[in-house]
Structures are given as structure tokens and as C-alpha cells.
Coordinates of C-alpha atoms and ligand atoms in Angstrom, one line a residue:
M1 CA 0.0 0.0 0.0
K2 CA 2.8 2.3 1.0
N3 CA 4.5 1.6 -2.3
F4 CA 1.4 2.2 -4.3
L5 CA 0.9 5.5 -2.6
S6 CA 4.4 6.8 -3.2
M7 CA 4.1 5.5 -6.8
L8 CA 1.0 7.7 -7.2
L9 CA 2.8 10.7 -5.7
L10 CA 5.7 10.1 -8.0
L11 CA 3.5 10.0 -11.1
G12 CA 1.6 13.0 -9.9
G13 CA 4.9 14.9 -9.7
F14 CA 5.9 14.0 -13.2
A15 CA 2.6 13.9 -15.0
Y16 CA 0.6 16.9 -13.8
G17 CA -0.5 19.1 -16.5
Q18 CA -2.0 22.6 -16.3
S19 CA -5.4 21.0 -15.6
D20 CA -4.3 19.6 -12.3
I21 CA -3.5 23.0 -10.9
P22 CA -6.1 24.0 -8.3
T23 CA -7.7 27.2 -9.3
D24 CA -9.7 27.9 -6.2
Y25 CA -7.2 26.9 -3.5
F26 CA -5.3 30.1 -2.8
A27 CA -7.1 33.2 -1.8
N28 CA -5.8 36.8 -2.3
P29 CA -3.1 37.3 0.4
L30 CA -4.0 41.0 0.6
D31 CA -7.3 42.6 1.2
I32 CA -6.9 45.1 -1.6
N33 CA -7.5 44.6 -5.4
L34 CA -4.6 43.0 -7.1
V35 CA -2.7 45.4 -9.3
L36 CA 0.7 44.2 -10.6
A37 CA 3.9 46.1 -10.8
G38 CA 5.6 43.0 -12.2
N39 CA 4.5 39.6 -13.4
F40 CA 5.7 36.0 -13.7
G41 CA 8.6 35.4 -16.1
E42 CA 9.2 39.0 -16.9
M43 CA 12.8 39.7 -17.8
R44 CA 15.0 41.3 -15.2
A45 CA 18.8 41.6 -15.1
N46 CA 20.3 38.1 -15.0
H47 CA 17.0 36.3 -14.2
F48 CA 13.4 35.8 -15.0
H49 CA 11.0 37.2 -12.4
S50 CA 9.8 34.2 -10.3
G51 CA 6.5 35.6 -9.0
I52 CA 4.1 38.5 -9.2
D53 CA 4.8 41.9 -7.7
I54 CA 1.6 43.2 -6.1
K55 CA 1.3 46.9 -5.7
T56 CA 0.6 48.0 -2.1
E57 CA -0.8 51.5 -2.8
Q58 CA 2.6 53.1 -2.3
R59 CA 2.4 52.1 1.3
E60 CA 4.1 49.7 3.7
G61 CA 2.5 47.7 6.5
L62 CA -0.5 46.2 4.6
P63 CA -1.6 43.0 6.4
I64 CA -0.9 39.8 4.6
Y65 CA -3.1 36.8 5.2
A66 CA -2.4 33.1 4.7
P67 CA -4.1 32.2 1.3
A68 CA -4.7 28.7 2.5
D69 CA -3.8 26.4 5.4
G70 CA -0.3 25.3 5.9
Y71 CA 2.8 25.9 8.0
V72 CA 5.7 28.3 8.0
S73 CA 8.5 26.1 6.4
R74 CA 11.2 28.8 6.0
I75 CA 12.0 32.3 7.0
N76 CA 14.8 34.3 5.5
V77 CA 16.0 37.7 6.7
Q78 CA 18.7 39.5 4.8
P79 CA 19.5 43.0 3.8
Y80 CA 19.5 42.2 0.1
G81 CA 17.5 40.1 -2.3
Y82 CA 14.0 39.2 -0.9
G83 CA 14.7 41.2 2.3
K84 CA 12.4 39.7 5.0
A85 CA 10.8 36.6 3.3
L86 CA 8.3 34.1 4.5
Y87 CA 7.6 30.6 3.0
I88 CA 4.4 28.7 3.7
L89 CA 4.2 25.0 2.8
H90 CA 0.6 23.9 2.0
P91 CA -0.7 20.3 2.4
N92 CA -1.1 20.1 -1.4
G93 CA 2.6 20.4 -1.8
Y94 CA 2.8 24.0 -3.1
T95 CA 4.8 26.6 -1.3
T96 CA 3.8 30.2 -1.2
V97 CA 6.5 32.9 -0.8
Y98 CA 6.2 36.5 0.5
G99 CA 9.1 38.8 -0.1
H100 CA 10.2 42.4 0.8
L101 CA 8.2 42.2 4.0
R102 CA 8.4 45.0 6.6
S103 CA 7.8 42.5 9.4
F104 CA 6.2 39.2 10.2
A105 CA 3.1 39.0 12.4
G106 CA 2.2 37.4 15.7
D107 CA 4.0 34.2 16.7
I108 CA 6.1 34.3 13.5
E109 CA 7.5 37.7 14.4
K110 CA 8.2 36.6 17.9
Y111 CA 10.0 33.5 16.8
V112 CA 12.2 35.4 14.4
K113 CA 13.1 38.1 17.0
D114 CA 13.8 35.5 19.6
T115 CA 16.1 33.7 17.2
Q116 CA 17.8 37.0 16.2
Y117 CA 18.4 37.9 19.8
A118 CA 19.6 34.4 20.7
K119 CA 22.0 34.3 17.7
E120 CA 22.8 38.0 18.1
T121 CA 22.4 38.7 14.4
F122 CA 20.0 40.4 12.0
E123 CA 20.4 37.9 9.2
V124 CA 18.8 34.6 9.8
E125 CA 17.6 31.7 7.7
L126 CA 15.2 29.4 9.5
F127 CA 13.4 26.2 8.7
P128 CA 10.9 25.7 11.5
E129 CA 9.5 22.3 12.2
K130 CA 6.0 21.6 10.9
I131 CA 4.3 21.8 14.3
L132 CA 6.0 25.1 15.3
L133 CA 4.2 27.7 13.2
P134 CA 1.0 26.3 11.7
V135 CA -1.3 28.7 9.8
K136 CA -4.9 28.6 8.9
K137 CA -6.4 30.2 5.8
G138 CA -7.0 33.9 6.6
D139 CA -4.5 34.2 9.4
L140 CA -2.5 37.4 9.6
I141 CA 1.1 36.3 8.8
A142 CA 3.1 39.4 7.9
Y143 CA 3.0 43.1 6.9
S144 CA 4.1 44.2 3.4
G145 CA 7.2 46.3 3.1
N146 CA 10.1 47.4 0.9
T147 CA 13.0 45.4 2.4
G148 CA 15.8 43.9 0.3
G149 CA 16.3 44.6 -3.3
S150 CA 12.9 46.3 -3.8
G151 CA 12.5 49.6 -5.6
G152 CA 9.3 50.6 -3.9
P153 CA 6.7 49.2 -1.5
H154 CA 5.1 46.0 -2.9
L155 CA 4.6 42.3 -2.1
H156 CA 6.6 39.8 -4.1
F157 CA 4.4 36.7 -4.1
E158 CA 5.4 33.3 -5.5
I159 CA 3.9 29.9 -5.8
R160 CA 6.4 27.1 -6.0
D161 CA 5.7 23.4 -6.8
S162 CA 6.9 20.5 -4.7
S163 CA 10.3 20.7 -6.4
Q164 CA 10.6 24.4 -5.5
R165 CA 10.1 25.5 -9.1
P166 CA 8.3 28.8 -9.3
M167 CA 5.1 28.7 -11.2
N168 CA 2.9 31.4 -12.8
P169 CA 0.6 32.4 -9.9
L170 CA -2.1 33.3 -12.4
L171 CA -2.5 29.6 -13.3
F172 CA -4.0 29.2 -9.8
G173 CA -7.0 31.3 -10.6
I174 CA -5.6 34.6 -9.3
E175 CA -7.7 37.2 -11.2
I176 CA -5.9 40.1 -12.7
P177 CA -8.1 42.2 -15.1
D178 CA -6.3 42.7 -18.4
S179 CA -8.1 44.1 -21.4
K180 CA -4.9 45.5 -23.1
T181 CA -3.2 43.9 -26.0
P182 CA 0.5 43.2 -25.7
I183 CA 2.7 45.9 -27.2
V184 CA 5.5 45.1 -29.6
S185 CA 8.2 47.7 -29.8
A186 CA 10.8 46.1 -32.1
I187 CA 11.5 43.1 -34.3
F188 CA 15.0 42.0 -35.2
A189 CA 16.4 39.5 -37.7
Y190 CA 19.6 37.5 -37.0
P191 CA 21.3 35.9 -40.0
V192 CA 23.0 32.7 -38.7
G193 CA 24.1 30.5 -41.5
E194 CA 27.5 31.3 -43.2
D195 CA 25.9 32.4 -46.4
A196 CA 22.7 33.8 -44.7
H197 CA 21.8 37.4 -45.0
V198 CA 19.0 39.9 -44.4
N199 CA 19.0 42.8 -46.9
Q200 CA 22.6 41.7 -47.8
G201 CA 23.9 42.1 -44.3
Q202 CA 24.9 39.5 -41.7
N203 CA 24.5 41.4 -38.5
R204 CA 21.4 41.9 -36.3
T205 CA 19.0 43.9 -38.3
K206 CA 16.1 45.9 -36.8
L207 CA 13.0 45.7 -39.0
R208 CA 10.7 48.7 -39.5
L209 CA 7.2 48.0 -38.1
I210 CA 4.2 49.1 -40.0
K211 CA 0.9 49.3 -38.1
Q212 CA -2.1 47.6 -39.8
K213 CA -5.7 48.8 -39.7
D214 CA -6.6 46.0 -37.3
G215 CA -4.0 47.0 -34.8
N216 CA -1.5 44.3 -35.7
Y217 CA 1.8 44.8 -37.4
K218 CA 3.7 43.9 -40.5
T219 CA 7.4 44.6 -40.9
E220 CA 9.0 46.1 -44.0
D221 CA 9.5 43.5 -46.7
I222 CA 13.0 41.9 -46.5
K223 CA 15.2 40.2 -49.0
A224 CA 16.9 37.3 -47.3
F225 CA 18.5 34.0 -47.7
G226 CA 19.6 31.0 -45.5
K227 CA 19.3 30.2 -41.9
I228 CA 17.8 33.1 -39.9
G229 CA 16.4 33.7 -36.5
F230 CA 14.1 36.5 -35.3
G231 CA 13.9 38.5 -32.0
I232 CA 11.2 40.6 -30.4
T233 CA 11.0 43.4 -27.9
T234 CA 7.5 43.2 -26.3
Y235 CA 5.7 43.9 -23.1
D236 CA 2.2 43.7 -21.7
Q237 CA 0.2 46.0 -19.5
Q238 CA -2.7 45.0 -17.3
D239 CA -5.6 47.2 -16.3
G240 CA -5.1 49.8 -13.7
A241 CA -1.4 50.2 -14.0
S242 CA 1.1 51.5 -16.5
N243 CA 3.9 49.0 -15.5
K244 CA 5.5 47.3 -18.5
N245 CA 5.2 43.6 -17.5
G246 CA 6.0 40.5 -19.3
T247 CA 3.9 38.6 -21.9
Y248 CA 2.7 35.0 -21.3
R249 CA 3.2 33.2 -24.5
I250 CA 5.0 33.8 -27.8
E251 CA 4.5 31.6 -30.8
T252 CA 6.1 31.8 -34.2
R253 CA 5.2 30.2 -37.6
F254 CA 7.0 30.0 -40.9
N255 CA 4.7 29.6 -43.9
G256 CA 2.0 28.4 -41.5
T257 CA 4.2 25.8 -39.8
E258 CA 4.8 26.2 -36.1
K259 CA 8.4 27.0 -35.4
F260 CA 8.8 28.0 -31.8
E261 CA 6.9 28.6 -28.6
V262 CA 8.0 30.2 -25.3
L263 CA 5.5 29.9 -22.4
F264 CA 5.8 31.3 -18.9
N265 CA 4.2 28.7 -16.8
K266 CA 7.1 27.6 -14.7
F267 CA 10.9 27.3 -14.6
S268 CA 13.5 26.3 -12.1
F269 CA 15.9 28.6 -10.3
S270 CA 18.9 26.6 -11.7
E271 CA 18.0 27.8 -15.2
T272 CA 17.0 31.4 -14.5
R273 CA 20.4 32.9 -15.4
Y274 CA 20.1 31.4 -18.9
L275 CA 18.0 34.5 -19.5
N276 CA 21.3 36.0 -20.6
R277 CA 21.5 33.4 -23.3
Y278 CA 17.9 33.7 -24.4
T279 CA 17.9 37.5 -24.6
D280 CA 20.3 39.6 -26.7
Y281 CA 22.8 40.6 -24.0
N282 CA 24.7 42.9 -26.2
Y283 CA 21.6 44.8 -27.1
Y284 CA 20.5 45.0 -23.5
E285 CA 23.8 46.4 -22.4
T286 CA 23.9 49.0 -25.1
N287 CA 20.2 49.9 -25.3
K288 CA 18.7 48.8 -21.9
S289 CA 15.9 47.0 -23.8
M290 CA 15.4 43.2 -23.7
V291 CA 15.2 41.4 -27.0
Q292 CA 13.9 37.8 -26.7
K293 CA 15.5 35.7 -29.3
L294 CA 12.9 33.4 -30.8
F295 CA 15.3 30.6 -31.4
R296 CA 17.4 28.3 -29.2
E297 CA 21.1 28.6 -29.5
T298 CA 23.7 26.2 -28.1
N299 CA 24.0 26.1 -24.3
N300 CA 20.5 27.3 -23.8
P301 CA 18.6 24.6 -21.8
L302 CA 15.6 26.8 -20.9
S303 CA 12.4 24.9 -20.2
I304 CA 10.2 27.9 -21.0
I305 CA 10.9 27.0 -24.6
T306 CA 8.0 24.6 -25.0
K307 CA 7.9 24.0 -28.8
E308 CA 10.6 24.2 -31.4
E309 CA 11.2 23.1 -34.9
D310 CA 14.8 23.4 -36.1
N311 CA 15.5 25.4 -32.9
G312 CA 13.1 28.1 -34.1
Y313 CA 15.3 29.1 -37.1
V314 CA 13.8 29.5 -40.5
N315 CA 15.6 28.5 -43.7
V316 CA 14.8 31.0 -46.5
Q317 CA 15.2 29.6 -50.0
D318 CA 16.2 31.5 -53.1
S319 CA 13.4 32.8 -55.3
L320 CA 10.6 31.8 -52.8
Q321 CA 8.2 34.2 -51.0
S322 CA 7.7 33.3 -47.3
I323 CA 5.9 34.7 -44.3
Y324 CA 7.3 34.5 -40.8
A325 CA 4.6 35.3 -38.2
I326 CA 4.8 36.0 -34.5
E327 CA 1.9 35.9 -32.1
V328 CA 2.3 37.4 -28.7
N329 CA -0.3 36.5 -26.0
D330 CA -0.9 37.8 -22.5
F331 CA -2.4 35.5 -19.8
K332 CA -6.0 36.7 -20.7
G333 CA -5.5 35.7 -24.3
N334 CA -5.2 39.3 -25.7
R335 CA -3.1 38.8 -28.9
M336 CA -0.8 40.8 -31.1
Y337 CA 0.3 39.5 -34.5
I338 CA 3.4 40.5 -36.4
S339 CA 4.1 39.2 -39.9
V340 CA 7.4 39.5 -41.7
P341 CA 7.2 39.2 -45.5
I342 CA 10.3 37.6 -46.8
E343 CA 11.5 37.5 -50.4
G344 CA 14.1 34.7 -50.8
A345 CA 17.1 36.0 -52.7
K346 CA 20.6 34.6 -52.6
L347 CA 22.6 37.8 -53.0
D348 CA 26.1 39.1 -52.4
I349 CA 26.9 40.0 -48.8
L350 CA 27.6 43.7 -48.6
E351 CA 27.9 43.8 -44.8
P352 CA 29.6 40.7 -43.5
K353 CA 29.4 39.5 -39.9
K354 CA 31.4 41.8 -37.5
V355 CA 34.0 39.8 -35.6
E356 CA 36.7 41.6 -33.8
K357 CA 39.7 39.3 -33.7
T358 CA 42.1 39.4 -30.8
E359 CA 44.9 37.2 -29.6
D360 CA 42.6 35.5 -27.0
F361 CA 40.1 33.2 -28.6
I362 CA 38.2 31.3 -26.0
Y363 CA 36.6 27.9 -26.5
A364 CA 33.5 27.9 -24.4
D365 CA 33.7 24.2 -23.5
H366 CA 37.4 24.4 -22.4
A367 CA 38.9 25.8 -19.3
T368 CA 41.3 28.6 -20.1
S369 CA 44.1 30.4 -18.2
I370 CA 45.4 33.7 -19.4
T371 CA 48.1 35.9 -17.8
K372 CA 48.5 39.6 -18.5
G373 CA 51.1 41.5 -16.5
K374 CA 50.4 41.0 -12.8
F375 CA 46.9 39.7 -13.5
S376 CA 45.9 36.1 -14.3
I377 CA 42.5 35.0 -15.4
Y378 CA 40.9 31.6 -15.1
I379 CA 37.9 30.9 -17.2
P380 CA 36.3 27.6 -16.3
A381 CA 34.7 25.5 -19.0
N382 CA 31.1 26.7 -19.8
S383 CA 31.5 30.1 -18.2
L384 CA 30.8 31.4 -21.6
Y385 CA 27.9 30.3 -23.9
E386 CA 29.9 30.3 -27.1
D387 CA 33.4 30.4 -28.5
T388 CA 34.5 34.0 -28.8
Y389 CA 37.4 36.4 -29.0
L390 CA 38.0 38.4 -25.8
D391 CA 39.9 41.7 -25.7
I392 CA 42.1 41.5 -22.7
K393 CA 44.9 44.0 -21.9
D394 CA 46.8 45.0 -18.8
E395 CA 47.5 48.7 -18.4
G396 CA 49.6 48.8 -15.2
D397 CA 47.2 48.6 -12.3
I398 CA 44.2 48.1 -14.6
L399 CA 43.1 44.9 -16.3
K400 CA 40.9 45.6 -19.3
F401 CA 38.9 42.4 -19.3
H402 CA 36.8 42.8 -22.5
E403 CA 33.6 44.8 -22.2
D404 CA 30.3 44.0 -20.6
L405 CA 28.7 43.1 -23.9
I406 CA 29.0 39.3 -23.5
P407 CA 27.3 37.4 -20.7
I408 CA 29.2 35.2 -18.2
H409 CA 27.3 32.2 -16.9
S410 CA 29.5 31.1 -14.0
N411 CA 32.3 32.7 -12.1
I412 CA 35.6 33.6 -13.7
S413 CA 38.5 34.2 -11.4
I414 CA 40.8 37.2 -11.6
T415 CA 44.0 36.9 -9.6
A416 CA 46.4 39.9 -9.0
D417 CA 49.9 39.7 -7.8
I418 CA 50.3 42.3 -5.0
S419 CA 54.0 41.5 -4.1
S420 CA 54.9 45.0 -5.4
Y421 CA 52.8 46.7 -2.6
D422 CA 54.2 47.3 0.8
E423 CA 53.5 44.4 3.1
A424 CA 51.8 46.8 5.5
D425 CA 49.3 48.0 2.9
R426 CA 48.4 44.6 1.4
D427 CA 45.7 43.9 4.0
K428 CA 43.7 46.9 2.7
L429 CA 43.7 45.8 -0.9
Y430 CA 40.9 44.4 -2.9
I431 CA 40.0 43.9 -6.5
G432 CA 37.4 46.3 -7.8
R433 CA 35.5 46.6 -11.0
L434 CA 35.6 50.2 -12.3
N435 CA 32.1 51.6 -12.5
Y436 CA 30.9 54.3 -14.9
R437 CA 32.5 56.9 -12.7
G438 CA 35.8 55.2 -12.6
L439 CA 35.5 54.1 -9.0
P440 CA 36.6 50.5 -8.1
Y441 CA 33.4 48.8 -7.0
Y442 CA 34.2 46.0 -4.6
T443 CA 34.3 42.5 -6.1
S444 CA 34.3 39.7 -3.6
T445 CA 38.0 39.2 -3.0
T446 CA 40.1 36.7 -1.1
R447 CA 43.8 36.9 -0.3
S448 CA 46.3 34.2 -0.1
G449 CA 49.9 35.4 0.5
D450 CA 50.8 37.9 -2.1
K451 CA 47.8 37.0 -4.4
L452 CA 44.3 38.5 -4.4
T453 CA 41.6 36.6 -6.2
A454 CA 38.2 38.0 -7.1
K455 CA 35.3 36.0 -8.7
T456 CA 33.1 37.8 -11.2
R457 CA 30.4 37.2 -13.7
T458 CA 30.8 40.6 -15.4
F459 CA 33.3 41.7 -18.0
G460 CA 34.9 45.1 -17.6
S461 CA 37.9 46.9 -16.2
Y462 CA 39.3 45.7 -12.9
T463 CA 41.9 47.2 -10.7
V464 CA 43.7 46.5 -7.4
A465 CA 42.4 49.2 -5.1
A466 CA 43.2 50.1 -1.5
D467 CA 40.6 51.0 1.1
T468 CA 42.3 52.6 4.0
N469 CA 39.3 54.5 5.4
P470 CA 37.1 53.0 8.1
P471 CA 33.3 53.3 7.7
T472 CA 31.5 56.3 9.0
I473 CA 28.7 56.1 11.6
K474 CA 26.4 59.0 12.4
S475 CA 23.3 59.4 14.5
V476 CA 20.1 60.0 12.6
N477 CA 17.5 60.8 15.2
F478 CA 19.1 61.5 18.5
S479 CA 22.0 63.6 19.9
E480 CA 24.6 62.8 22.5
G481 CA 23.4 63.1 26.0
K482 CA 19.7 63.8 25.2
W483 CA 16.4 62.4 26.4
I484 CA 14.6 60.4 23.8
S485 CA 11.8 58.8 25.7
N486 CA 9.1 59.3 23.0
Q487 CA 11.0 57.8 20.1
N488 CA 10.2 54.3 18.8
F489 CA 13.4 53.8 16.9
L490 CA 17.1 54.5 17.3
K491 CA 18.7 55.1 14.0
V492 CA 22.3 55.5 12.8
K493 CA 23.6 56.1 9.3
I494 CA 26.5 53.9 8.2
T495 CA 28.6 54.3 5.0
D496 CA 31.9 53.1 3.6
D497 CA 33.5 54.9 0.7
L498 CA 35.2 52.1 -1.2
S499 CA 35.1 48.4 -0.3
G500 CA 31.6 48.6 1.4
I501 CA 30.1 47.4 4.6
S502 CA 30.8 43.8 5.6
S503 CA 29.4 43.5 9.1
Y504 CA 28.2 45.5 12.1
R505 CA 27.3 44.9 15.8
A506 CA 25.4 47.1 18.2
T507 CA 24.9 47.0 22.0
I508 CA 23.3 49.1 24.6
N509 CA 25.0 49.0 28.0
G510 CA 26.9 46.0 26.7
K511 CA 23.8 44.0 25.7
F512 CA 23.2 43.0 22.1
I513 CA 20.5 45.0 20.3
L514 CA 19.0 44.0 17.0
M515 CA 19.6 46.7 14.5
E516 CA 18.1 46.1 11.1
Y517 CA 20.1 47.2 8.1
D518 CA 18.5 49.1 5.3
Y519 CA 21.3 49.3 2.7
K520 CA 19.2 51.5 0.4
K521 CA 19.1 54.2 3.0
D522 CA 22.4 53.3 4.7
V523 CA 20.5 53.1 8.0
L524 CA 20.7 50.8 11.0
S525 CA 17.6 50.9 13.2
Y526 CA 16.7 49.5 16.6
N527 CA 13.1 49.2 17.6
F528 CA 12.5 50.1 21.2
N529 CA 9.5 47.7 21.2
D530 CA 12.1 44.9 21.3
N531 CA 12.1 45.6 25.1
V532 CA 15.8 45.1 25.7
N533 CA 16.0 46.1 29.4
L534 CA 17.2 49.7 29.3
E535 CA 18.3 52.0 32.1
T536 CA 17.5 55.7 32.5
E537 CA 21.0 56.4 31.2
N538 CA 22.1 54.3 28.3
N539 CA 25.3 53.8 26.3
L540 CA 24.9 52.8 22.7
K541 CA 27.9 51.3 21.0
V542 CA 27.9 50.5 17.2
I543 CA 30.9 48.8 15.5
V544 CA 31.0 48.6 11.7
I545 CA 33.6 46.8 9.6
D546 CA 34.2 47.2 5.9
N547 CA 35.1 44.5 3.4
V548 CA 38.9 44.9 3.9
G549 CA 38.6 44.9 7.7
N550 CA 38.7 48.6 8.5
S551 CA 36.7 49.1 11.7
A552 CA 34.8 52.1 13.1
T553 CA 33.2 52.4 16.6
F554 CA 30.5 54.9 17.5
E555 CA 29.4 55.5 21.0
A556 CA 26.7 57.7 22.4
K557 CA 24.8 58.3 25.6
F558 CA 21.0 58.8 25.7
F559 CA 18.4 59.0 28.4
R560 CA 15.0 57.3 28.5
K561 CA 12.2 57.3 31.0
Q562 CA 11.8 53.9 32.7
P563 CA 8.4 52.3 32.0
Ligands
LIG601 ZN1 9.2 40.5 -7.3

């Protein structure tokens, strides 16, 4: 019997289709109308968005309710990423996730605070036992906020399957009114074959869009030949908001035959970075606009590509007329059509493929070591998606490591020899990537003897930089020696000019206090409701350490009426 049951579960895991997804199980976690600032699968820097971003009326502190029974299976508190995040595992195997929370509620909040005080740290990741924090549908579980890498107050809401793969929450019957047709803003052609061309050129070609009477589009007629792929820049808007969100499904056809389909139902976190392979990275870095390539290149395992014939490429033949068509759908089935009229013509190539040859040609499937002056670079196999020339030069203290126009999938190491620096200074050195203002932005660096090693997934210029200045700490809402009996929070501003903040610790009268770190405001804040036993006269001490170990200490006295 037991075997039979687990067999059923196993089959369920493999075989469930869209129709098995419960559409009336999860209630709205907020008691406001759902308006989305972002939707599932939408393209972000280096990842597909794994949930929906629900607008919270430009406010924080909206109550969040359990959308179904379950228990708190995970809690994560960190300054970056999801900020304060809550995970609820439901008896049907799905997990719901709530990110960027201002705080948790009730027993959950108490459990987190108790743990933070016991461990004496702000950052915690907890996996409570099933019996510890059960929730019933409708229970208050948290308050919405803007913590972590959030650009404004909203609730990031996810639904994950039993393998922790994020799924499109709209599949679960969550109702988002959408009467607007997806918008197409650009179409591109990519000649791929050796003798392929579009209008006698072999590079990415933007096609002119011509609006049709029915609202759909046609592109300019093109003369083309050989193996060609197409790309699209598109977005969708839902009712009640102007946010440019992602579309749900894109399908292409060539002379009526289905070529390619991309569908945003679910993906796994292990594949999300392949976004950089699927989109035109070079175009994004130069134009800040995402082009989805409607074909599958090598080293692109993305499961959101659900149908493909010849990897989505078309093969245009000489002297034949063809039609390539793209259909873009949103979740509600609003549709936009774009057709590309193609005249097959084998013509001379006037603009051949641009390839800038250098002395460093990298085979993507080999590991490569390169030394330039005092820098050495190790590129593991499959860090790059395709074989390519890299432009690498050392200019004294600066390593020009190509340009950020090619994506890197997994970490590349850059090692710098620092034996020419005074022994006394070496501790303060790190490897930084020069930002657009020429400042060395800290790249996670380790030191071993007279070698510094940084790991990176971004091309650009790197340098060995020294950070000799400790962080700064300033009071925000109190002054030395003053009474602050009516304040709910104690806030200090912490900054570091070069390597950045690594850690901090705060005490009052020698006892640990929990200060939450808001890196967007550079503020640490202590909540007096935490009820750390204070005296009338109190001594606050805050220690902040930067990424190369420079330390700063701030001390202040304040008075507070005893309760
Ligand atoms: Zn989000």
C-alpha cells in the first residue's frame, strides 16, 4: 500500500498538466484589489522574475493573510534580495512565498526576533519544524514592506511546486483584469548561416514596423537567404497600472508551420540565469531594452521554450516568397500579430558579420588560463555560452577584461599579484570593477599570501584598489546626552567609501540589540519595542567593519524614561 501511494505521488509529480493545478485553493493574500507592478517570467537583469509583484498602494504595512492552510516552512531575513521573506508550505505540496516584508506577524515575528536575539544577528535563515508555526487560511502572517532589493513598496508573491520550481501564480486562478493587447516595440532579424543574409547584411537587423488597420503589425519586406532567427521586444500592461510587464506566450510560424513557442508557466531557479543566453545581452547592455531571441542557441537549456522546430530558425530559400509570423499573447488571451514578409534571394553579402579578432580566442567548453602582466585569469569550462574572441589588456594597475557586452554564466577568477605593494598595505587591498564613474566597485576578494583573487560574472575593467578609510557612523534621530523617551526607533547612518560594509554589531549597556540594516538608506535601526531592558542612562555602541577589515566604533549616551 505504501509503495502504491508513493508511486502515485511520483506519477503526480511528473505527470501533472495545467489542468491539475487547483484554481480555487489560494485566496488573495492581501485585502486590496490586485494590481501588478511585475508579473511572472518577466525579464530582469540576469533572471526571470519568479513571482508577481503586487502593488501595495505606495504604502508599507498592509496586512498579509495566509491564502490557504499550511505551516511556516522557511523564514529568511537578509538586507539584500528578498529582504524579509516568509515561506508557507501547504498540504497540497505547493509553497507560497512572500518577499520584501516590513515585518512578520504574531508568533512568527516573535519566533524570528527570539532567534535573532539568541544568535545576536540580523540575518537569519530558519526552517521551522512543521508543528511550530501552523497557519490557517486567513491568518495574519506578515506586513508588506520594501525590504531587500525592492525599488518601492510591494509584495513579491510566489507559488512554488513541490520541487521548489516557481510557477505562474495566475495559473492558480488569481484574477488580474487585463483588457490590453501586448505591445510590440521592435522586431529583429539575426542571420545565422554562413551564407545567410538579411538585406545583404549578416548582423542583427532591426526591421521597420508598420501598423495595420486591425492594430496588428507587419514589418518592412525583407530580401533574405539562408538560416535566420528573429527576435522581439515586447511587453504587456494590465488594467489599472502603466507598468511594463512580461507577456505570457509567444509563438512563431513560418509559412504556416509552427516554429517556436515560449511559455511562462514555470521554470527552475537553476536555469533562470540562462535568461542572458535567451535575450540579446549585447543589445540590452547597449540599449537597456530586452530582445527575446525566438530561437534556441547552443547552451540554452531553458524549459520555458516549449515547442521548437529546427530550434526556431527558418531557412529562407532563393526565389521563394515566405511569411514569418509572431503571435504574442498575454495571460488573458489578448493577442498581437506581427508578420514578416520575406523574399528569398541569394545575393552578395555587402555587410559581413562583424567579428573583432584578438589574440585571445576562448573555446566555451574548455577551461582557459590567461596571464596579462600582474593579472591572471581563469575561465572555467562553460562560463561562456559560445566560442569568442576576448579583448584583454593590462594597463599597469588596470586589467581591461573585455567589455560588458558578452554574458558570463558562471564565475571567472581574476588573480592579481600584489607583491609590489608594501607588506603593511596589502591587507587593505581588494579587486574592484571600475564603475561608470571610474570608482573601483568591490568584487568579492580573497587573499592568499601575495595574491588577491576575485570572482566575477561581469566583463569590464578591474583594478587593485586600496581602502584605508574606516566606515563612518552618524546618529540620525538622536543627539549625544539627550532624552529620547518618546522615540520608537534608534537610527544611525553607516557608510563606507570604497570596499563597502561587511558587518556590524550594536549594543546598549553592553547588551546586544538587534539593528536592522537598510542598505538603500544606509541606515541601521533599533526598535524600542524589542524591550531590551534599558536603564535611564544608556550607552549605545555600534561597531561597523568594511570588506577589507577597517573598523569604526560609534558611542553615544542617551536617556530614556523607565516604563
Ligand atoms: Zn518580485
